[in-house]
JSON list of C-alpha atoms in Angstrom, two decimals:
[
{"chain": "A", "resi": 1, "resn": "UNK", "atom": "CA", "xyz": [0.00, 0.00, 0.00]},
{"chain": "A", "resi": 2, "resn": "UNK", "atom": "CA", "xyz": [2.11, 3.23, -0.95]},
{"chain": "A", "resi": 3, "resn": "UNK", "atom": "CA", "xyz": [1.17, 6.29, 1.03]},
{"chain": "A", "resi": 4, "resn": "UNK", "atom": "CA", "xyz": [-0.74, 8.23, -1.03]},
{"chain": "A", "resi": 5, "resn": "UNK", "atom": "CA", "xyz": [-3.88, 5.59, -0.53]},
{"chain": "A", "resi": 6, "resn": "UNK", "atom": "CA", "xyz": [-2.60, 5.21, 3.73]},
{"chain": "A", "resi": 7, "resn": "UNK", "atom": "CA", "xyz": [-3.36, 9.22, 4.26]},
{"chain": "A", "resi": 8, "resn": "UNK", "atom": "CA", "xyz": [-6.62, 8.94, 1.41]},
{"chain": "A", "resi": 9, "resn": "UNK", "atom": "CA", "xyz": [-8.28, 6.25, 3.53]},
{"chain": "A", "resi": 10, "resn": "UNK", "atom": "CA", "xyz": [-7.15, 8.24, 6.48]},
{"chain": "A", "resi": 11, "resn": "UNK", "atom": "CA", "xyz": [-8.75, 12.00, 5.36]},
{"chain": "A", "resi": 12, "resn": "UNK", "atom": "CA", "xyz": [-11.81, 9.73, 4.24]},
{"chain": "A", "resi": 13, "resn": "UNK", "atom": "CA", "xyz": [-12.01, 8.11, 7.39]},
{"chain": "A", "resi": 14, "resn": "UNK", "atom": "CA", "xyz": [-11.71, 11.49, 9.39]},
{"chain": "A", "resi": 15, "resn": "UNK", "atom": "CA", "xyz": [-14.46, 13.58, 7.11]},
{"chain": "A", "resi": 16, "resn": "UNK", "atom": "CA", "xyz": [-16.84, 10.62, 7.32]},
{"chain": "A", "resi": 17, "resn": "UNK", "atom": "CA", "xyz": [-16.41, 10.23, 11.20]},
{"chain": "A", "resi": 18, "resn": "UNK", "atom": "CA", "xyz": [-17.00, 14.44, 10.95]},
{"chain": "A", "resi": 19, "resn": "UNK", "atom": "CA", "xyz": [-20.07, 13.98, 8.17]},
{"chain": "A", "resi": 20, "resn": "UNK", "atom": "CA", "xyz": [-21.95, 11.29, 11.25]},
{"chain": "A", "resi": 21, "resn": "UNK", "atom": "CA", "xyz": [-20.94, 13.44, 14.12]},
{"chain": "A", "resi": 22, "resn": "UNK", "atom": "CA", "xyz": [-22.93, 16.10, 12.71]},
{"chain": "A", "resi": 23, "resn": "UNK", "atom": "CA", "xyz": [-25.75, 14.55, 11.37]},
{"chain": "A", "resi": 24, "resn": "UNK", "atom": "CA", "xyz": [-25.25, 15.43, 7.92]},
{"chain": "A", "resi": 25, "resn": "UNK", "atom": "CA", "xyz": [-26.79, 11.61, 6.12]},
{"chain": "A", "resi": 26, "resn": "UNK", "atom": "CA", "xyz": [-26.33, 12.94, 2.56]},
{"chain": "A", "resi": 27, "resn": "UNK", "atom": "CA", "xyz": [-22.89, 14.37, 2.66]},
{"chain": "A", "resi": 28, "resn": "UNK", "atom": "CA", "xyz": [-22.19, 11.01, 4.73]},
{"chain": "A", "resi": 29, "resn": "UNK", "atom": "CA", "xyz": [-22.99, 9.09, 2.13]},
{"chain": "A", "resi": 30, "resn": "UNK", "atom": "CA", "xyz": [-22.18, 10.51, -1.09]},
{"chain": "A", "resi": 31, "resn": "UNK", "atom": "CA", "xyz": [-18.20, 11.16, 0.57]},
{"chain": "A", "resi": 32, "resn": "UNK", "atom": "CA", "xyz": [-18.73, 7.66, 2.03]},
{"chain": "A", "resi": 33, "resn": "UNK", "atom": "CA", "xyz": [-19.72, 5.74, -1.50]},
{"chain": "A", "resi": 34, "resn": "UNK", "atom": "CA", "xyz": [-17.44, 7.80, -3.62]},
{"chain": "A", "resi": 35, "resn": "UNK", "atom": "CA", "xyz": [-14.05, 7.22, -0.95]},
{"chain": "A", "resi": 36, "resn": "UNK", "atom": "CA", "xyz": [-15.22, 3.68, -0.51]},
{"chain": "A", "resi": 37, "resn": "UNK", "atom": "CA", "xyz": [-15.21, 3.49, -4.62]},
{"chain": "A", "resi": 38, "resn": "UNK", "atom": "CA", "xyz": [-11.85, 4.54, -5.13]},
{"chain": "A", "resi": 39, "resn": "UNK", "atom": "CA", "xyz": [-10.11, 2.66, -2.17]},
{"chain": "A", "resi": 40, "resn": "UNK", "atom": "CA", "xyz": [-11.23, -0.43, -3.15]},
{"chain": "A", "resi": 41, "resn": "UNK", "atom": "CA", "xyz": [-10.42, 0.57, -6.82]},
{"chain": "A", "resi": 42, "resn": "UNK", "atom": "CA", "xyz": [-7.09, 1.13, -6.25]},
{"chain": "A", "resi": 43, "resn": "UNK", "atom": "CA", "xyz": [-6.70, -1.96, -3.62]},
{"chain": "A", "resi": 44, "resn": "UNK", "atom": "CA", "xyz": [-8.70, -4.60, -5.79]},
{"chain": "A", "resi": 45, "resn": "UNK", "atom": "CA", "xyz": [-6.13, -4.40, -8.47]},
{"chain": "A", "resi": 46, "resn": "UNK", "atom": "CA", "xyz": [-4.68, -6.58, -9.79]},
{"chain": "A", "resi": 47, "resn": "UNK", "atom": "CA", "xyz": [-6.04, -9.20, -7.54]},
{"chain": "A", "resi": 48, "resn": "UNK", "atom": "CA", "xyz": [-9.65, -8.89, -7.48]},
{"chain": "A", "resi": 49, "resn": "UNK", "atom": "CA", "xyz": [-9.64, -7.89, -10.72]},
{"chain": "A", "resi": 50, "resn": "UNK", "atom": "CA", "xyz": [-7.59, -11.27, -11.64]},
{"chain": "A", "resi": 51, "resn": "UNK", "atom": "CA", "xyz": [-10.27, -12.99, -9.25]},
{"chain": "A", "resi": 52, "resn": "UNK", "atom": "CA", "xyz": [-13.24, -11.63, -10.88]},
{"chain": "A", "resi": 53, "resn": "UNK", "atom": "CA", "xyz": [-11.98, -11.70, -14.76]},
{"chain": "A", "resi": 54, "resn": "UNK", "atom": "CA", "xyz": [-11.04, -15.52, -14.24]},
{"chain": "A", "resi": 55, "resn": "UNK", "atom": "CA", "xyz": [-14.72, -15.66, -13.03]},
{"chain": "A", "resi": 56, "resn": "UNK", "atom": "CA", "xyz": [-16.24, -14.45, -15.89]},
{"chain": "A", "resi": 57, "resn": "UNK", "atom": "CA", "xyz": [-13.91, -16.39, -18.24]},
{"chain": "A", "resi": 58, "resn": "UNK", "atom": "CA", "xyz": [-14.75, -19.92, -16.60]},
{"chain": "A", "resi": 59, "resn": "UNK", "atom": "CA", "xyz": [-18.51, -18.74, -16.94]},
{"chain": "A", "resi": 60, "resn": "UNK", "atom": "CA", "xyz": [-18.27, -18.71, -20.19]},
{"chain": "A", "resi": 61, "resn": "UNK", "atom": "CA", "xyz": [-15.67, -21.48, -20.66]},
{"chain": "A", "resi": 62, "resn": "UNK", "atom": "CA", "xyz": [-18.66, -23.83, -18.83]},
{"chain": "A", "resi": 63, "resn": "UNK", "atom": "CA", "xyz": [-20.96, -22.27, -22.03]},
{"chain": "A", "resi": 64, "resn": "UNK", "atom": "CA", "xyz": [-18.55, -23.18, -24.48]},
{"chain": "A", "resi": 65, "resn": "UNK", "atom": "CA", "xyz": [-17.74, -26.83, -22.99]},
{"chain": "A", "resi": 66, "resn": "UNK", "atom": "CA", "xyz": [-21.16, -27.06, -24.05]},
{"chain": "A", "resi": 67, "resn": "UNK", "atom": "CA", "xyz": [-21.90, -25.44, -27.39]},
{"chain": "A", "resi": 68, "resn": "UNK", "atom": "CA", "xyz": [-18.28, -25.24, -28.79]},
{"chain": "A", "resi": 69, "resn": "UNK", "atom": "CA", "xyz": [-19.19, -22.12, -30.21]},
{"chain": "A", "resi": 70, "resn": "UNK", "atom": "CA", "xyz": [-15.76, -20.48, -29.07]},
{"chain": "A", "resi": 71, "resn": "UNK", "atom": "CA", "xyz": [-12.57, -22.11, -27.58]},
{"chain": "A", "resi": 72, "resn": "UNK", "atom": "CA", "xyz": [-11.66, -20.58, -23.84]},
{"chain": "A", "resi": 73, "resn": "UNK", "atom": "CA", "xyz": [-8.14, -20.37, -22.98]},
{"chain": "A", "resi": 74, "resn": "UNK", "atom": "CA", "xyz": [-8.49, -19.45, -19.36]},
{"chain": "A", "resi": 75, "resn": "UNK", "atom": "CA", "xyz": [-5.02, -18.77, -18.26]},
{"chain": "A", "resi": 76, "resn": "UNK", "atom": "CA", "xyz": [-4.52, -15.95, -20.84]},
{"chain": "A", "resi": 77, "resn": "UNK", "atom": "CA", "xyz": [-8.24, -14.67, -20.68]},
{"chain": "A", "resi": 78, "resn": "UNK", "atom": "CA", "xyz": [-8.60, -15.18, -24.48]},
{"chain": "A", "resi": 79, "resn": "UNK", "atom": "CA", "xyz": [-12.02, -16.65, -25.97]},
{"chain": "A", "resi": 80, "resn": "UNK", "atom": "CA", "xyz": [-11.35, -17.58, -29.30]},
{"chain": "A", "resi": 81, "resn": "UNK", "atom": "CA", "xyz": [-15.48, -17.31, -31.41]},
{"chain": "A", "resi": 82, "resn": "UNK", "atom": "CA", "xyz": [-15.39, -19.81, -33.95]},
{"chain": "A", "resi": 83, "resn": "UNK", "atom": "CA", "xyz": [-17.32, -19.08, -37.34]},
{"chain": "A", "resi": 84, "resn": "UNK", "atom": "CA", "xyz": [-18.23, -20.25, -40.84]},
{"chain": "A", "resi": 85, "resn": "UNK", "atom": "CA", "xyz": [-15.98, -17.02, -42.41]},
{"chain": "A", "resi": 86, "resn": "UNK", "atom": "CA", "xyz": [-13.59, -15.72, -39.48]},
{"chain": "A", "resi": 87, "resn": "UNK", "atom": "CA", "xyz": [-12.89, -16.45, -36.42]},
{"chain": "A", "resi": 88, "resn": "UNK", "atom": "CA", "xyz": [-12.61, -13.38, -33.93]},
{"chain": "A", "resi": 89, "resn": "UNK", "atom": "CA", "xyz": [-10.25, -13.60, -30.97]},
{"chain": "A", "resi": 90, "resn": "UNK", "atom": "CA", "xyz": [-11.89, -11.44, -27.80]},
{"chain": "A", "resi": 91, "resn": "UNK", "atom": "CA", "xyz": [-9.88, -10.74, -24.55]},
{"chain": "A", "resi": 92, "resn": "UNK", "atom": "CA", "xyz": [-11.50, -10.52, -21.03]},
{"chain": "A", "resi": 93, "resn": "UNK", "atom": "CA", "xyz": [-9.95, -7.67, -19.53]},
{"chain": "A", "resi": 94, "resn": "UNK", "atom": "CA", "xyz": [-10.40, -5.31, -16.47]},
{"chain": "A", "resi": 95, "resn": "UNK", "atom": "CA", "xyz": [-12.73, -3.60, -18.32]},
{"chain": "A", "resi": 96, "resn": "UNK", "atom": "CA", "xyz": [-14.58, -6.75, -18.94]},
{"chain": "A", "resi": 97, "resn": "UNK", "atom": "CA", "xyz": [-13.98, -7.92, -15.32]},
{"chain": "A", "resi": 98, "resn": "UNK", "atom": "CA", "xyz": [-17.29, -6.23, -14.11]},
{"chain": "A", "resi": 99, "resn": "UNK", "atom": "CA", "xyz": [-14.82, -4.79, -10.92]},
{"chain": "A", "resi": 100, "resn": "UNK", "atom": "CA", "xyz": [-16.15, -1.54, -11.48]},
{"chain": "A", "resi": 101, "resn": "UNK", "atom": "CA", "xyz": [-19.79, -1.98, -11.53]},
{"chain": "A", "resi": 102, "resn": "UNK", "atom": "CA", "xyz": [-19.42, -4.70, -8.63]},
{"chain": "A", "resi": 103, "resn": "UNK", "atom": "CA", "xyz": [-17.03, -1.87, -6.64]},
{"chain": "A", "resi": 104, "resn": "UNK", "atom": "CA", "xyz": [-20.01, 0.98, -7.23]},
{"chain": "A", "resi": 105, "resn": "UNK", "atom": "CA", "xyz": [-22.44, -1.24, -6.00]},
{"chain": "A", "resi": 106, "resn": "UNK", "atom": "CA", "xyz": [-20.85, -2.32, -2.83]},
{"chain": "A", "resi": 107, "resn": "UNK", "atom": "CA", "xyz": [-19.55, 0.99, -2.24]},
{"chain": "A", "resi": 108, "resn": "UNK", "atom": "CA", "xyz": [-23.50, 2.41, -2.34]},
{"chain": "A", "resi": 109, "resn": "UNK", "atom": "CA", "xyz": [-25.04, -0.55, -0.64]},
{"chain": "A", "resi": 110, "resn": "UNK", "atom": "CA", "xyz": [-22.28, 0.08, 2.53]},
{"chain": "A", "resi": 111, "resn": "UNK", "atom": "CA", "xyz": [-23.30, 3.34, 3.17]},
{"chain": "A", "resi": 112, "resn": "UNK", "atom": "CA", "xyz": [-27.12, 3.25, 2.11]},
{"chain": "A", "resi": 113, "resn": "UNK", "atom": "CA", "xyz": [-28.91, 4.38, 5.27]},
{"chain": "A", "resi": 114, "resn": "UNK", "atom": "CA", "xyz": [-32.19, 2.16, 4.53]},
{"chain": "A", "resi": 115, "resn": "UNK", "atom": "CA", "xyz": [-30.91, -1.51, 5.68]},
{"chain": "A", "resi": 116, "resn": "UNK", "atom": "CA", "xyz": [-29.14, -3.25, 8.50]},
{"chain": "A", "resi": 117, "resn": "UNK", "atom": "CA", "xyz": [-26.32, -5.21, 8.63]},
{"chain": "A", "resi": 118, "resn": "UNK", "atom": "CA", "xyz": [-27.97, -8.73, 7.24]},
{"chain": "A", "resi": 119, "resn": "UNK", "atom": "CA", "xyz": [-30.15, -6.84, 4.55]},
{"chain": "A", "resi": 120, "resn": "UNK", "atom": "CA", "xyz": [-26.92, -5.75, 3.71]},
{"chain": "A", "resi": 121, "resn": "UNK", "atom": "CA", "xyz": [-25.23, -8.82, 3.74]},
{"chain": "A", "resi": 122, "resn": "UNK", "atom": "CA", "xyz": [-27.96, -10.46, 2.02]},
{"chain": "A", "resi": 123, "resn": "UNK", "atom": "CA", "xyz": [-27.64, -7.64, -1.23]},
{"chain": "A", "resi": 124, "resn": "UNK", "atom": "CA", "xyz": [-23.99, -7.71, -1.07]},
{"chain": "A", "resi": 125, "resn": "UNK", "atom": "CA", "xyz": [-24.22, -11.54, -2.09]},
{"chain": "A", "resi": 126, "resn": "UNK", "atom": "CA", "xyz": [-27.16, -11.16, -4.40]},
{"chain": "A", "resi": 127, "resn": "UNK", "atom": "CA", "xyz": [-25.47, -7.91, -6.32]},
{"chain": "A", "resi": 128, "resn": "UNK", "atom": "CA", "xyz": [-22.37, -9.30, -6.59]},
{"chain": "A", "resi": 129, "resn": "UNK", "atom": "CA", "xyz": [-23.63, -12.81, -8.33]},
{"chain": "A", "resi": 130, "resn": "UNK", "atom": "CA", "xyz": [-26.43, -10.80, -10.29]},
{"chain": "A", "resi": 131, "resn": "UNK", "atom": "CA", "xyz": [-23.09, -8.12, -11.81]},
{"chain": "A", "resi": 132, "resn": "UNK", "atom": "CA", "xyz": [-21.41, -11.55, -12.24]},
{"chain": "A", "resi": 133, "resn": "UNK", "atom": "CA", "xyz": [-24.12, -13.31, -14.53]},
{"chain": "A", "resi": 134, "resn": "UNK", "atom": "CA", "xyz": [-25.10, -9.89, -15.94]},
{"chain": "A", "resi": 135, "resn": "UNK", "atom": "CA", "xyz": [-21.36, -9.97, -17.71]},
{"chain": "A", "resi": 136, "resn": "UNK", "atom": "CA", "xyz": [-21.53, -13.73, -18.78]},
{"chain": "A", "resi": 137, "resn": "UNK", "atom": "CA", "xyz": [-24.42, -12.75, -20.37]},
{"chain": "A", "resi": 138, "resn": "UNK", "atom": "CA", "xyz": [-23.09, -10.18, -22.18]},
{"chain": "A", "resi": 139, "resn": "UNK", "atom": "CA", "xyz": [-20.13, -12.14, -23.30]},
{"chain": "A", "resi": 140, "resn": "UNK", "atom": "CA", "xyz": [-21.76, -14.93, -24.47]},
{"chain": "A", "resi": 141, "resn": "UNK", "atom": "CA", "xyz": [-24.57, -12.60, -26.20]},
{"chain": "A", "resi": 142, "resn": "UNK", "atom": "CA", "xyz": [-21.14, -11.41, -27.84]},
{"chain": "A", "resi": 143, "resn": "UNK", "atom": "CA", "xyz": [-19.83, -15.15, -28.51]},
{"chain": "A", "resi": 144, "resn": "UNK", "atom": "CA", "xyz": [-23.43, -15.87, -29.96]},
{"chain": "A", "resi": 145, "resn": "UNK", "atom": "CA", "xyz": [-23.29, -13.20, -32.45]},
{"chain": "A", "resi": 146, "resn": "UNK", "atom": "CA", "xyz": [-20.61, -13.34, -33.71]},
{"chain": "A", "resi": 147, "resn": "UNK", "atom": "CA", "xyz": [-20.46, -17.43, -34.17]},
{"chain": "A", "resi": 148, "resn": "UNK", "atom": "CA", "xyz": [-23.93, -16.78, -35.86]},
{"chain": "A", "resi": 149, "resn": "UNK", "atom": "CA", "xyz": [-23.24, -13.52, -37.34]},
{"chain": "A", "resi": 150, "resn": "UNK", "atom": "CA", "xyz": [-19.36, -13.57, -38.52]},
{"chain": "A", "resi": 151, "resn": "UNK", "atom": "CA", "xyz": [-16.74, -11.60, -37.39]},
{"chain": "A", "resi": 152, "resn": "UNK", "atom": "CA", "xyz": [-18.71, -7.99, -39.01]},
{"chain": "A", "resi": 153, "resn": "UNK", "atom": "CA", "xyz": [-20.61, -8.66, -35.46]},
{"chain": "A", "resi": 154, "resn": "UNK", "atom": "CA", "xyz": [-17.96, -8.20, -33.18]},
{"chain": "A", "resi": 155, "resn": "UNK", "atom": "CA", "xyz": [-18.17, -3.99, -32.72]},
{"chain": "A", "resi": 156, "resn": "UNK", "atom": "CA", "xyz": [-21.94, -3.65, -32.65]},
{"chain": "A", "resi": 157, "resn": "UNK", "atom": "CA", "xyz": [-22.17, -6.84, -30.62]},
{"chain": "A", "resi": 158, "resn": "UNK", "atom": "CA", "xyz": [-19.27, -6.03, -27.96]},
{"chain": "A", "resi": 159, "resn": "UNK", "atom": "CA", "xyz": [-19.56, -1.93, -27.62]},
{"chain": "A", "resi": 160, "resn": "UNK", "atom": "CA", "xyz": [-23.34, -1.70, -28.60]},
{"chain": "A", "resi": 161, "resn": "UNK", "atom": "CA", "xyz": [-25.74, -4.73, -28.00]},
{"chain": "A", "resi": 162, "resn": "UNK", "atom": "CA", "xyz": [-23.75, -6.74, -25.35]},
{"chain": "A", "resi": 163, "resn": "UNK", "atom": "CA", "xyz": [-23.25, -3.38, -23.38]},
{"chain": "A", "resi": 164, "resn": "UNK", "atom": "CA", "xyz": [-27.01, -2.37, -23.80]},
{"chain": "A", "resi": 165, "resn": "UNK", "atom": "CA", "xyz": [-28.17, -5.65, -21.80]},
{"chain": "A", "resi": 166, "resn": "UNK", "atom": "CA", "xyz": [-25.33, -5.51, -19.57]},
{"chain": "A", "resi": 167, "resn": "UNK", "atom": "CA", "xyz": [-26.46, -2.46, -18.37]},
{"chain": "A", "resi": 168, "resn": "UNK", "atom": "CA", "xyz": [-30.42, -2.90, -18.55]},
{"chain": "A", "resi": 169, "resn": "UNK", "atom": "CA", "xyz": [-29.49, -5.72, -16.09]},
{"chain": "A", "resi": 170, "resn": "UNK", "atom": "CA", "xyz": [-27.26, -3.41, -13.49]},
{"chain": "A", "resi": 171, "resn": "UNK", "atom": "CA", "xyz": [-30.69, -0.71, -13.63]},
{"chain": "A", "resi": 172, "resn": "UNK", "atom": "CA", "xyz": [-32.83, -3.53, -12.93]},
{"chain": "A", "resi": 173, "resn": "UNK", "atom": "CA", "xyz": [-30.51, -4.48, -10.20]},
{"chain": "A", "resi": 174, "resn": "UNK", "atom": "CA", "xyz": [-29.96, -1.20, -8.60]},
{"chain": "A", "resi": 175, "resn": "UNK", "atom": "CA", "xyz": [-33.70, -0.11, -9.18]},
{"chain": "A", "resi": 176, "resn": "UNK", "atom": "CA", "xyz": [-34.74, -3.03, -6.83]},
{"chain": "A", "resi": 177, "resn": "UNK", "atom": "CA", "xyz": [-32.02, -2.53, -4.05]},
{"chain": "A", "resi": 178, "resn": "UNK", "atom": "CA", "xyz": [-32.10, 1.07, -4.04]},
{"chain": "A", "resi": 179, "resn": "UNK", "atom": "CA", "xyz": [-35.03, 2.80, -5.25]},
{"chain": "A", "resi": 180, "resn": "UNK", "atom": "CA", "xyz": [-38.05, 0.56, -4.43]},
{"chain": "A", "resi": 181, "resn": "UNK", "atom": "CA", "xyz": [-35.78, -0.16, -1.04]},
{"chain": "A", "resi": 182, "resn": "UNK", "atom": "CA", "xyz": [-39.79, -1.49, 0.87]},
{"chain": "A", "resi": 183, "resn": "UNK", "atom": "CA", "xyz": [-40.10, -4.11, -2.04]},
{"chain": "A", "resi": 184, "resn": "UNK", "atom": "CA", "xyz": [-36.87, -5.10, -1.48]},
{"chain": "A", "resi": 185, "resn": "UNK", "atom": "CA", "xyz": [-36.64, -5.71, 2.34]},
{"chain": "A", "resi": 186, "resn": "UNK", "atom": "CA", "xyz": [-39.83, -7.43, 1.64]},
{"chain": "A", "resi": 187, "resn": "UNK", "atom": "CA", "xyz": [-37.83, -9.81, -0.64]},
{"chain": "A", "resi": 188, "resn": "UNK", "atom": "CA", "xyz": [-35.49, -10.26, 1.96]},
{"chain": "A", "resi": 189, "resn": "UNK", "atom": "CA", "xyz": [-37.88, -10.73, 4.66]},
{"chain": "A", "resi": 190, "resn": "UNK", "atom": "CA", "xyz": [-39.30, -13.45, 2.37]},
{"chain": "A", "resi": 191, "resn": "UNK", "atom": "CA", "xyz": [-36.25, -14.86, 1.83]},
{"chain": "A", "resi": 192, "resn": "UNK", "atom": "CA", "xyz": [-35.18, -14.95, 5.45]},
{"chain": "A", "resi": 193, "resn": "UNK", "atom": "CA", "xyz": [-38.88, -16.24, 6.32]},
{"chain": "A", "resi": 194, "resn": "UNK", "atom": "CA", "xyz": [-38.50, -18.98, 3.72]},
{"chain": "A", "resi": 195, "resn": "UNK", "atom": "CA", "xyz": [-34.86, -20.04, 5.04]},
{"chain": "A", "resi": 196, "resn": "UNK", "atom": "CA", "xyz": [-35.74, -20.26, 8.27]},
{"chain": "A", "resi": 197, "resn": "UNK", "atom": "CA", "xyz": [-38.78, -22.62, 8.14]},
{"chain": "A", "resi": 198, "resn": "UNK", "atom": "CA", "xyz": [-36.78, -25.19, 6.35]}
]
């Protein structure tokens, strides 16, 4: 950890503790979420970012055990999309590693004022694996396309169509948790209810 990110965390910790102390909930957590962010930003690489981009590649190397649509060479992140005319080599990357989206939404959930410690517990889990399958889908909406489509796919299906989903999905996601916040403690009361009669 170099010291630039020891005396960030520090000046966030301080102006948080000073944000609670007076009571001011928004400030607290808009400085809270946004210093959260970047922390874990800055500590999750490379090694959550290796953690969660290995994810996503043996997501869709599971897909393509199946289909053989594409060849999945985990240790260098590579899916190869086989076609009739070309095939189209794709590389899971950070950017492709979903760290970002996954680091917003634990960053917001932490310091969202609505839920306890389980509830948040309970969405950490059910974000994380929803930001998870949200980018296998997108990759293998990519791997689809362009095994159906040709290698002419690859742009609109990797910048425009797979990104469009990807990102319908993360709304849908953060509507439920944040915005209708009743409907979702209800889902977690119903989930807790259903857990603990069985």
């Amino acid at each position: 950890m170099n010291s630039y990110l020891l005396f960030g965390i520090i000046g966030w910790l301080y102006a948080i503790s000073v944000l609670k102390r007076a009571h001011l909930s928004a400030y607290y957590f808009i400085v809270g979420s946004v210093g959260l962010f970047f922390i874990l930003i800055a500590i999750g690489n490379p090694y959550w970012v290796w953690f969660l981009t290995h994810s996503v590649i043996n997501g869709i190397a599971w897909v393509s055990d199946l289909t053989h649509w594409s060849s999945v060479h985990t240790k260098y992140g590579i899916v190869y999309i086989v076609n009739a005319i070309r095939p189209v080599t794709m590389s899971i990357d950070y950017e492709c590693s979903g760290i970002i989206e996954t680091t917003a939404f634990v960053s917001l959930l932490a310091f969202y004022p609505t839920y306890g410690r389980q509830e948040k517990l309970f969405y950490l889990v059910l974000g994380t694996l929803w930001v998870y399958l949200a980018n296998v889908i997108r990759l293998l909406l990519v791997v689809i396309l362009v095994h159906f489509g040709g290698a002419n796919w690859f742009f609109t299906a990797h910048t425009i169509i797979g990104r469009l989903v990807f990102y319908c999905l993360i709304i849908m996601l953060y509507y439920n948790v944040f915005t209708y916040s009743q409907l979702s403690q209800s889902l977690y009361r119903n989930f807790k209810r259903h857990f603990s009669r069985g």
